[in-house]
mmCIF file of C-alpha atoms and ligand atoms in Angstrom:
data_model
loop_
_atom_site.group_PDB
_atom_site.id
_atom_site.type_symbol
_atom_site.label_atom_id
_atom_site.label_comp_id
_atom_site.label_asym_id
_atom_site.label_seq_id
_atom_site.Cartn_x
_atom_site.Cartn_y
_atom_site.Cartn_z
ATOM 1 C CA VAL K 1051 149.898 139.793 152.805
ATOM 2 C CA SER K 1052 147.649 139.665 149.802
ATOM 3 C CA ILE K 1053 149.131 137.730 146.857
ATOM 4 C CA THR K 1054 146.207 137.113 144.490
ATOM 5 C CA ARG K 1055 142.840 138.633 143.720
ATOM 6 C CA GLY K 1056 139.792 136.970 142.226
ATOM 7 C CA CYS K 1057 139.275 133.351 141.278
ATOM 8 C CA ASP K 1058 138.992 131.496 137.981
ATOM 9 C CA ASN K 1059 137.235 128.492 139.486
ATOM 10 C CA MET K 1060 133.492 128.285 139.386
ATOM 11 C CA CYS K 1061 132.469 126.398 142.501
ATOM 12 C CA THR K 1062 128.696 126.457 142.249
ATOM 13 C CA PHE K 1063 128.096 127.557 145.877
ATOM 14 C CA CYS K 1064 130.556 130.465 145.761
ATOM 15 C CA VAL K 1065 130.013 134.097 144.930
ATOM 16 C CA VAL K 1066 133.697 135.087 144.677
ATOM 17 C CA PRO K 1067 134.062 134.622 140.884
ATOM 18 C CA PHE K 1068 131.192 137.086 140.416
ATOM 19 C CA THR K 1069 132.274 139.650 143.007
ATOM 20 C CA ARG K 1070 136.077 139.601 142.749
ATOM 21 C CA GLY K 1071 136.478 138.852 139.065
ATOM 22 C CA ARG K 1072 139.142 136.883 137.224
ATOM 23 C CA GLU K 1073 142.296 135.777 138.947
ATOM 24 C CA ARG K 1074 145.304 138.078 139.006
ATOM 25 C CA SER K 1075 148.588 137.588 140.870
ATOM 26 C CA ARG K 1076 150.733 140.221 142.521
ATOM 27 C CA ASP K 1077 154.346 140.989 141.585
ATOM 28 C CA PRO K 1078 156.614 138.818 143.792
ATOM 29 C CA GLN K 1079 159.061 141.709 144.250
ATOM 30 C CA SER K 1080 156.383 143.853 145.848
ATOM 31 C CA ILE K 1081 155.340 140.897 148.048
ATOM 32 C CA LEU K 1082 158.956 140.469 149.208
ATOM 33 C CA GLU K 1083 159.283 144.196 149.872
ATOM 34 C CA GLU K 1084 156.164 144.102 152.022
ATOM 35 C CA ILE K 1085 157.433 141.082 153.952
ATOM 36 C CA ASN K 1086 160.853 142.667 154.537
ATOM 37 C CA ASP K 1087 159.170 145.841 155.711
ATOM 38 C CA LEU K 1088 156.888 143.901 158.096
ATOM 39 C CA TRP K 1089 159.881 142.063 159.553
ATOM 40 C CA ALA K 1090 161.740 145.356 160.030
ATOM 41 C CA ARG K 1091 158.683 146.659 161.891
ATOM 42 C CA GLY K 1092 158.701 143.698 164.276
ATOM 43 C CA PHE K 1093 156.121 141.337 162.785
ATOM 44 C CA LYS K 1094 157.028 137.707 163.457
ATOM 45 C CA GLU K 1095 154.430 135.893 161.394
ATOM 46 C CA ILE K 1096 152.608 136.574 158.146
ATOM 47 C CA THR K 1097 149.891 134.844 156.149
ATOM 48 C CA LEU K 1098 150.002 134.879 152.360
ATOM 49 C CA LEU K 1099 146.403 135.462 151.374
ATOM 50 C CA GLY K 1100 144.295 134.735 148.343
ATOM 51 C CA GLN K 1101 141.016 133.056 147.417
ATOM 52 C CA ASN K 1102 143.065 130.238 145.927
ATOM 53 C CA VAL K 1103 146.738 130.825 146.770
ATOM 54 C CA ASP K 1104 148.042 127.665 145.098
ATOM 55 C CA SER K 1105 146.911 129.016 141.782
ATOM 56 C CA TYR K 1106 149.338 131.970 142.125
ATOM 57 C CA LEU K 1107 151.178 132.667 138.867
ATOM 58 C CA TRP K 1108 153.235 135.748 138.053
ATOM 59 C CA TYR K 1109 154.524 136.168 134.525
ATOM 60 C CA GLY K 1110 154.958 139.918 134.390
ATOM 61 C CA GLY K 1111 151.367 140.958 135.003
ATOM 62 C CA GLY K 1112 148.051 140.109 133.419
ATOM 63 C CA LEU K 1113 145.274 137.695 134.197
ATOM 64 C CA LYS K 1114 146.051 134.065 134.909
ATOM 65 C CA LYS K 1115 143.705 132.954 132.152
ATOM 66 C CA ASP K 1116 145.891 134.792 129.605
ATOM 67 C CA PHE K 1117 149.072 132.899 130.545
ATOM 68 C CA ASP K 1118 148.788 130.830 127.350
ATOM 69 C CA LYS K 1119 149.289 134.010 125.339
ATOM 70 C CA ALA K 1120 152.452 135.009 127.251
ATOM 71 C CA SER K 1121 155.815 135.091 125.448
ATOM 72 C CA ASP K 1122 158.306 132.226 125.764
ATOM 73 C CA ILE K 1123 160.500 134.336 128.060
ATOM 74 C CA GLN K 1124 157.546 135.213 130.257
ATOM 75 C CA LYS K 1125 156.621 131.550 130.496
ATOM 76 C CA ALA K 1126 160.195 130.461 131.252
ATOM 77 C CA THR K 1127 160.603 133.012 134.048
ATOM 78 C CA ALA K 1128 157.111 132.681 135.528
ATOM 79 C CA VAL K 1129 156.835 132.389 139.315
ATOM 80 C CA ASN K 1130 154.334 129.877 140.682
ATOM 81 C CA PHE K 1131 153.178 129.479 144.277
ATOM 82 C CA ALA K 1132 155.900 126.988 145.231
ATOM 83 C CA ASN K 1133 158.534 129.420 143.874
ATOM 84 C CA LEU K 1134 156.948 132.315 145.757
ATOM 85 C CA LEU K 1135 156.835 130.381 149.037
ATOM 86 C CA ASP K 1136 160.492 129.476 148.618
ATOM 87 C CA MET K 1137 161.438 133.109 147.931
ATOM 88 C CA CYS K 1138 159.506 134.357 150.972
ATOM 89 C CA ALA K 1139 160.930 131.684 153.286
ATOM 90 C CA LYS K 1140 164.482 132.553 152.196
ATOM 91 C CA ALA K 1141 163.961 136.326 152.319
ATOM 92 C CA GLN K 1142 163.056 136.184 156.029
ATOM 93 C CA PRO K 1143 164.243 132.843 157.410
ATOM 94 C CA HIS K 1144 163.117 133.644 160.969
ATOM 95 C CA MET K 1145 159.667 134.856 160.053
ATOM 96 C CA ARG K 1146 156.823 132.382 160.282
ATOM 97 C CA ILE K 1147 154.922 132.022 157.049
ATOM 98 C CA ARG K 1148 151.375 130.732 156.661
ATOM 99 C CA PHE K 1149 149.110 130.715 153.643
ATOM 100 C CA SER K 1150 145.405 130.482 153.013
ATOM 101 C CA THR K 1151 143.290 129.235 151.275
ATOM 102 C CA SER K 1152 144.177 126.151 149.245
ATOM 103 C CA ASN K 1153 141.843 124.544 146.756
ATOM 104 C CA PRO K 1154 142.831 120.843 146.680
ATOM 105 C CA GLN K 1155 142.774 120.751 142.885
ATOM 106 C CA ASP K 1156 145.566 123.365 142.730
ATOM 107 C CA LEU K 1157 147.812 122.265 145.609
ATOM 108 C CA THR K 1158 150.878 120.748 143.933
ATOM 109 C CA LEU K 1159 153.552 118.384 145.157
ATOM 110 C CA ASP K 1160 156.057 121.240 144.680
ATOM 111 C CA VAL K 1161 154.258 123.299 147.313
ATOM 112 C CA ILE K 1162 154.324 120.417 149.802
ATOM 113 C CA GLU K 1163 158.026 119.833 149.110
ATOM 114 C CA THR K 1164 158.770 123.525 149.606
ATOM 115 C CA MET K 1165 156.924 123.475 152.931
ATOM 116 C CA ALA K 1166 158.951 120.447 154.010
ATOM 117 C CA LYS K 1167 162.198 122.206 153.075
ATOM 118 C CA HIS K 1168 161.736 125.330 155.199
ATOM 119 C CA HIS K 1169 161.351 125.277 158.960
ATOM 120 C CA ASN K 1170 159.747 128.727 158.933
ATOM 121 C CA ILE K 1171 156.843 127.702 156.682
ATOM 122 C CA CYS K 1172 154.191 126.625 159.170
ATOM 123 C CA LYS K 1173 153.163 123.000 159.029
ATOM 124 C CA HIS K 1174 149.469 123.529 158.550
ATOM 125 C CA ILE K 1175 147.346 123.381 155.422
ATOM 126 C CA HIS K 1176 143.781 124.582 155.342
ATOM 127 C CA LEU K 1177 142.407 122.283 152.668
ATOM 128 C CA PRO K 1178 138.647 122.728 152.274
ATOM 129 C CA VAL K 1179 136.989 119.639 150.836
ATOM 130 C CA GLN K 1180 133.320 120.690 151.220
ATOM 131 C CA SER K 1181 132.014 117.126 150.708
ATOM 132 C CA GLY K 1182 133.308 113.558 150.722
ATOM 133 C CA SER K 1183 131.000 112.419 147.934
ATOM 134 C CA ASN K 1184 132.207 112.373 144.334
ATOM 135 C CA ARG K 1185 128.689 113.088 143.110
ATOM 136 C CA ILE K 1186 128.373 116.183 145.303
ATOM 137 C CA LEU K 1187 131.917 117.354 144.516
ATOM 138 C CA LYS K 1188 130.902 117.286 140.867
ATOM 139 C CA ALA K 1189 127.681 119.176 141.569
ATOM 140 C CA MET K 1190 129.778 121.767 143.414
ATOM 141 C CA ASN K 1191 132.105 121.919 140.394
ATOM 142 C CA ARG K 1192 135.083 121.049 142.566
ATOM 143 C CA LEU K 1193 137.533 119.671 140.044
ATOM 144 C CA HIS K 1194 138.926 116.776 142.058
ATOM 145 C CA THR K 1195 137.590 113.456 143.272
ATOM 146 C CA ARG K 1196 137.553 111.946 146.725
ATOM 147 C CA GLU K 1197 140.306 109.543 145.624
ATOM 148 C CA GLU K 1198 142.523 112.392 144.383
ATOM 149 C CA TYR K 1199 141.980 114.166 147.686
ATOM 150 C CA PHE K 1200 143.140 111.051 149.562
ATOM 151 C CA GLN K 1201 146.232 110.960 147.378
ATOM 152 C CA LEU K 1202 146.963 114.567 148.277
ATOM 153 C CA ILE K 1203 146.527 113.811 151.981
ATOM 154 C CA ASP K 1204 148.850 110.793 151.651
ATOM 155 C CA ASN K 1205 151.487 112.966 149.958
ATOM 156 C CA ILE K 1206 151.250 115.616 152.662
ATOM 157 C CA LYS K 1207 151.589 113.021 155.425
ATOM 158 C CA ARG K 1208 154.486 111.314 153.646
ATOM 159 C CA LEU K 1209 156.472 114.507 153.084
ATOM 160 C CA ILE K 1210 155.458 116.358 156.265
ATOM 161 C CA PRO K 1211 154.383 113.784 158.864
ATOM 162 C CA ASP K 1212 153.641 116.460 161.477
ATOM 163 C CA CYS K 1213 151.528 118.632 159.156
ATOM 164 C CA ALA K 1214 148.143 119.688 160.525
ATOM 165 C CA ILE K 1215 145.245 119.691 158.088
ATOM 166 C CA SER K 1216 141.972 121.556 158.494
ATOM 167 C CA HIS K 1217 138.824 121.708 156.388
ATOM 168 C CA ASP K 1218 135.611 123.451 155.427
ATOM 169 C CA LEU K 1219 132.593 121.175 155.063
ATOM 170 C CA ILE K 1220 129.053 121.870 153.906
ATOM 171 C CA ALA K 1221 126.179 119.681 155.134
ATOM 172 C CA GLY K 1222 123.064 119.397 152.978
ATOM 173 C CA PHE K 1223 124.201 120.667 149.580
ATOM 174 C CA PRO K 1224 121.336 120.314 147.022
ATOM 175 C CA THR K 1225 120.522 116.656 146.206
ATOM 176 C CA GLU K 1226 122.794 115.351 149.009
ATOM 177 C CA THR K 1227 121.621 111.855 150.001
ATOM 178 C CA GLU K 1228 122.267 109.880 153.153
ATOM 179 C CA GLN K 1229 124.946 107.953 151.257
ATOM 180 C CA ASP K 1230 126.670 111.204 150.214
ATOM 181 C CA HIS K 1231 126.656 112.266 153.851
ATOM 182 C CA GLN K 1232 128.148 108.918 154.894
ATOM 183 C CA ASP K 1233 130.884 109.497 152.300
ATOM 184 C CA THR K 1234 131.690 112.786 154.019
ATOM 185 C CA LEU K 1235 131.931 111.068 157.402
ATOM 186 C CA SER K 1236 134.167 108.319 156.021
ATOM 187 C CA LEU K 1237 136.413 110.888 154.350
ATOM 188 C CA MET K 1238 136.758 112.641 157.706
ATOM 189 C CA ASP K 1239 137.623 109.316 159.298
ATOM 190 C CA TYR K 1240 140.385 108.795 156.755
ATOM 191 C CA VAL K 1241 141.955 112.232 157.208
ATOM 192 C CA LYS K 1242 141.277 112.830 160.911
ATOM 193 C CA TYR K 1243 141.501 116.587 160.527
ATOM 194 C CA ASN K 1244 143.003 118.695 163.284
ATOM 195 C CA PHE K 1245 140.100 121.130 163.065
ATOM 196 C CA GLY K 1246 137.564 122.487 160.624
ATOM 197 C CA TYR K 1247 134.823 124.952 159.791
ATOM 198 C CA MET K 1248 131.440 123.294 159.313
ATOM 199 C CA PHE K 1249 128.206 124.752 157.987
ATOM 200 C CA THR K 1250 124.772 123.776 156.746
ATOM 201 C CA TYR K 1251 124.204 124.729 153.134
ATOM 202 C CA SER K 1252 122.385 127.995 152.510
ATOM 203 C CA GLU K 1253 121.877 129.620 149.154
ATOM 204 C CA ARG K 1254 124.059 132.592 148.317
ATOM 205 C CA PRO K 1255 122.391 135.049 145.939
ATOM 206 C CA GLY K 1256 124.052 135.214 142.544
ATOM 207 C CA THR K 1257 125.760 131.814 142.718
ATOM 208 C CA LEU K 1258 125.318 129.090 140.111
ATOM 209 C CA ALA K 1259 123.777 126.793 142.739
ATOM 210 C CA GLU K 1260 121.182 129.402 143.635
ATOM 211 C CA ARG K 1261 120.237 129.850 139.987
ATOM 212 C CA LYS K 1262 120.324 126.237 138.859
ATOM 213 C CA MET K 1263 119.709 123.949 141.846
ATOM 214 C CA GLU K 1264 116.826 123.524 144.191
ATOM 215 C CA ASP K 1265 117.769 123.814 147.876
ATOM 216 C CA ASP K 1266 115.994 120.505 148.469
ATOM 217 C CA VAL K 1267 117.508 119.014 151.634
ATOM 218 C CA PRO K 1268 115.106 119.719 154.534
ATOM 219 C CA GLU K 1269 116.473 122.009 157.233
ATOM 220 C CA ASP K 1270 116.158 119.393 159.999
ATOM 221 C CA VAL K 1271 118.118 116.872 157.905
ATOM 222 C CA LYS K 1272 120.856 119.446 157.241
ATOM 223 C CA LYS K 1273 121.062 120.204 160.955
ATOM 224 C CA ARG K 1274 121.254 116.541 161.941
ATOM 225 C CA ARG K 1275 123.991 115.868 159.385
ATOM 226 C CA LEU K 1276 125.930 118.918 160.547
ATOM 227 C CA ALA K 1277 125.652 117.754 164.167
ATOM 228 C CA GLU K 1278 127.128 114.382 163.162
ATOM 229 C CA ILE K 1279 129.967 116.082 161.310
ATOM 230 C CA VAL K 1280 130.678 118.401 164.261
ATOM 231 C CA GLN K 1281 130.647 115.505 166.722
ATOM 232 C CA LEU K 1282 133.065 113.478 164.598
ATOM 233 C CA GLN K 1283 135.358 116.477 164.211
ATOM 234 C CA ARG K 1284 135.354 116.933 167.978
ATOM 235 C CA GLU K 1285 136.568 113.349 168.382
ATOM 236 C CA HIS K 1286 139.265 113.811 165.747
ATOM 237 C CA SER K 1287 140.426 117.119 167.238
ATOM 238 C CA GLU K 1288 140.817 115.390 170.559
ATOM 239 C CA ILE K 1289 142.874 112.580 169.023
ATOM 240 C CA ARG K 1290 145.078 115.116 167.230
ATOM 241 C CA THR K 1291 145.546 117.325 170.279
ATOM 242 C CA LYS K 1292 146.407 114.368 172.509
ATOM 243 C CA GLN K 1293 149.210 113.409 170.123
ATOM 244 C CA TYR K 1294 151.154 116.396 171.439
ATOM 245 C CA LEU K 1295 151.087 115.239 175.073
ATOM 246 C CA ASN K 1296 154.619 114.880 176.457
ATOM 247 C CA THR K 1297 156.182 116.401 173.348
ATOM 248 C CA VAL K 1298 157.989 119.720 172.969
ATOM 249 C CA VAL K 1299 156.426 122.180 170.524
ATOM 250 C CA GLU K 1300 157.525 125.575 169.266
ATOM 251 C CA VAL K 1301 155.120 128.373 170.181
ATOM 252 C CA LEU K 1302 155.059 131.994 169.051
ATOM 253 C CA ILE K 1303 153.702 134.011 171.984
ATOM 254 C CA GLU K 1304 150.816 136.184 170.809
ATOM 255 C CA LYS K 1305 148.970 137.490 173.848
ATOM 256 C CA GLU K 1306 147.921 136.966 177.424
ATOM 257 C CA SER K 1307 145.734 133.922 177.954
ATOM 258 C CA LYS K 1308 142.023 134.760 178.249
ATOM 259 C CA LYS K 1309 141.736 132.575 181.319
ATOM 260 C CA SER K 1310 144.684 133.835 183.359
ATOM 261 C CA ASN K 1311 146.863 136.938 183.386
ATOM 262 C CA LYS K 1312 149.723 134.754 184.594
ATOM 263 C CA GLU K 1313 149.801 132.775 181.353
ATOM 264 C CA TRP K 1314 150.745 133.417 177.746
ATOM 265 C CA SER K 1315 148.805 132.161 174.768
ATOM 266 C CA GLY K 1316 150.383 131.448 171.400
ATOM 267 C CA ARG K 1317 150.224 129.084 168.461
ATOM 268 C CA THR K 1318 152.313 126.187 167.303
ATOM 269 C CA SER K 1319 153.477 125.788 163.732
ATOM 270 C CA GLN K 1320 150.466 123.462 163.291
ATOM 271 C CA ASN K 1321 148.174 126.313 164.365
ATOM 272 C CA SER K 1322 147.172 124.778 167.713
ATOM 273 C CA VAL K 1323 146.692 127.203 170.585
ATOM 274 C CA ALA K 1324 149.044 126.596 173.524
ATOM 275 C CA VAL K 1325 148.924 128.227 176.974
ATOM 276 C CA PHE K 1326 151.655 128.182 179.607
ATOM 277 C CA PRO K 1327 152.986 130.213 182.587
ATOM 278 C CA LYS K 1328 154.588 133.497 181.524
ATOM 279 C CA ALA K 1329 157.904 133.002 183.352
ATOM 280 C CA GLN K 1330 160.555 135.311 181.839
ATOM 281 C CA TYR K 1331 159.143 135.294 178.295
ATOM 282 C CA ASN K 1332 157.497 138.046 176.279
ATOM 283 C CA ILE K 1333 155.037 138.533 173.444
ATOM 284 C CA GLY K 1334 156.804 137.832 170.151
ATOM 285 C CA ASP K 1335 159.189 135.249 171.627
ATOM 286 C CA LEU K 1336 159.416 131.863 169.944
ATOM 287 C CA VAL K 1337 159.629 129.388 172.812
ATOM 288 C CA LYS K 1338 159.890 125.657 173.318
ATOM 289 C CA VAL K 1339 156.935 124.396 175.328
ATOM 290 C CA LYS K 1340 156.644 120.976 176.927
ATOM 291 C CA ILE K 1341 153.009 119.869 176.647
ATOM 292 C CA THR K 1342 151.693 118.289 179.827
ATOM 293 C CA ASP K 1343 147.919 118.512 179.424
ATOM 294 C CA CYS K 1344 145.273 119.470 176.871
ATOM 295 C CA THR K 1345 141.618 120.097 176.149
ATOM 296 C CA SER K 1346 140.185 119.152 172.733
ATOM 297 C CA ALA K 1347 141.348 122.473 171.283
ATOM 298 C CA THR K 1348 144.107 123.814 173.541
ATOM 299 C CA LEU K 1349 147.532 122.572 174.534
ATOM 300 C CA ILE K 1350 148.658 123.260 178.096
ATOM 301 C CA GLY K 1351 152.291 123.182 179.128
ATOM 302 C CA GLU K 1352 155.385 124.852 180.411
ATOM 303 C CA ALA K 1353 158.044 126.839 178.538
ATOM 304 C CA ILE K 1354 161.471 125.241 178.758
ATOM 305 C CA GLY K 1355 163.529 127.795 176.841
ATOM 306 C CA LEU K 1356 163.744 130.007 173.797
ATOM 307 C CA SER K 1357 163.667 128.254 170.447
ATOM 308 C CA ASP K 1358 166.888 128.091 168.426
ATOM 309 C CA ASN K 1359 164.888 129.367 165.460
ATOM 310 C CA GLN K 1360 164.394 132.787 167.061
HETATM 311 S S1 SF4 W 1761 135.283 128.311 146.672
HETATM 312 FE FE1 SF4 W 1761 137.364 129.107 146.414
HETATM 313 S S2 SF4 W 1761 138.129 128.091 144.563
HETATM 314 FE FE2 SF4 W 1761 135.885 127.879 144.527
HETATM 315 S S3 SF4 W 1761 135.151 129.632 143.335
HETATM 316 FE FE3 SF4 W 1761 135.109 130.230 145.494
HETATM 317 S S4 SF4 W 1761 137.072 131.254 145.847
HETATM 318 FE FE4 SF4 W 1761 137.266 130.081 143.942
#
């Protein structure tokens, strides 16, 4: 369910501000109508989508950048992302709600508190950090520091201890030194992400980085740094997945497992894939699954009953 278009940030590696234009939010009433309609048609889970969802702001229409010019009434009745999440979670209390993507600089405490308040808001935040080095974050025009990111992570873990966190990371951004790379690895060590999307830097035509920065990290260095990041993430994913052993998780059944037609595959609130024998359950059921085994990315278990949150 699309909730915003465009982006007012100017991350130097990103083409979105030039292709999608300035940020604009969608009327919450039309979002709620779409969600209600999807529920009526049998959908059990939705994802609120935007380039930068946490920046959502509805004040009767208009671009986000013009909010300052809004009337006092418009300002007083404005709906931000935490408000919208709350409205969606209440409108369909049995529908699972996810959202993507969050820019750390815009993710507020209110949003985390709203997630903690509602069982049906999935406990997973995709929180791209791109680099663990303050110098590189600045060069990327990400408007937060490594220390502020840690604070955000601490707040998430304090308010939602079982929240999964994932990332996007870029290896070899222009001018990245060995020390910058080490900062990325140590940031990963601090967070111990559940999973992530990792890339070597490559210039995107039309971006500020392409126009103003030399792509000066040699390809073999980028590849080696990426391999180190991927290896570390593999270790962290394994630690995170193993934490679910011998626990009971709630899984929404999505489809037949790729490996066996006798098993279902679904996802937990934390966005981990879980597989288990089909038994009497069906696609769309929310079931309790006892986890007995795992690989680094998949939970393996046995369904022990329907969830009370059906
Ligand atoms: S990376 Fe995300 S926040 Fe940054 S400019 Fe692109 S869309 Fe906006």
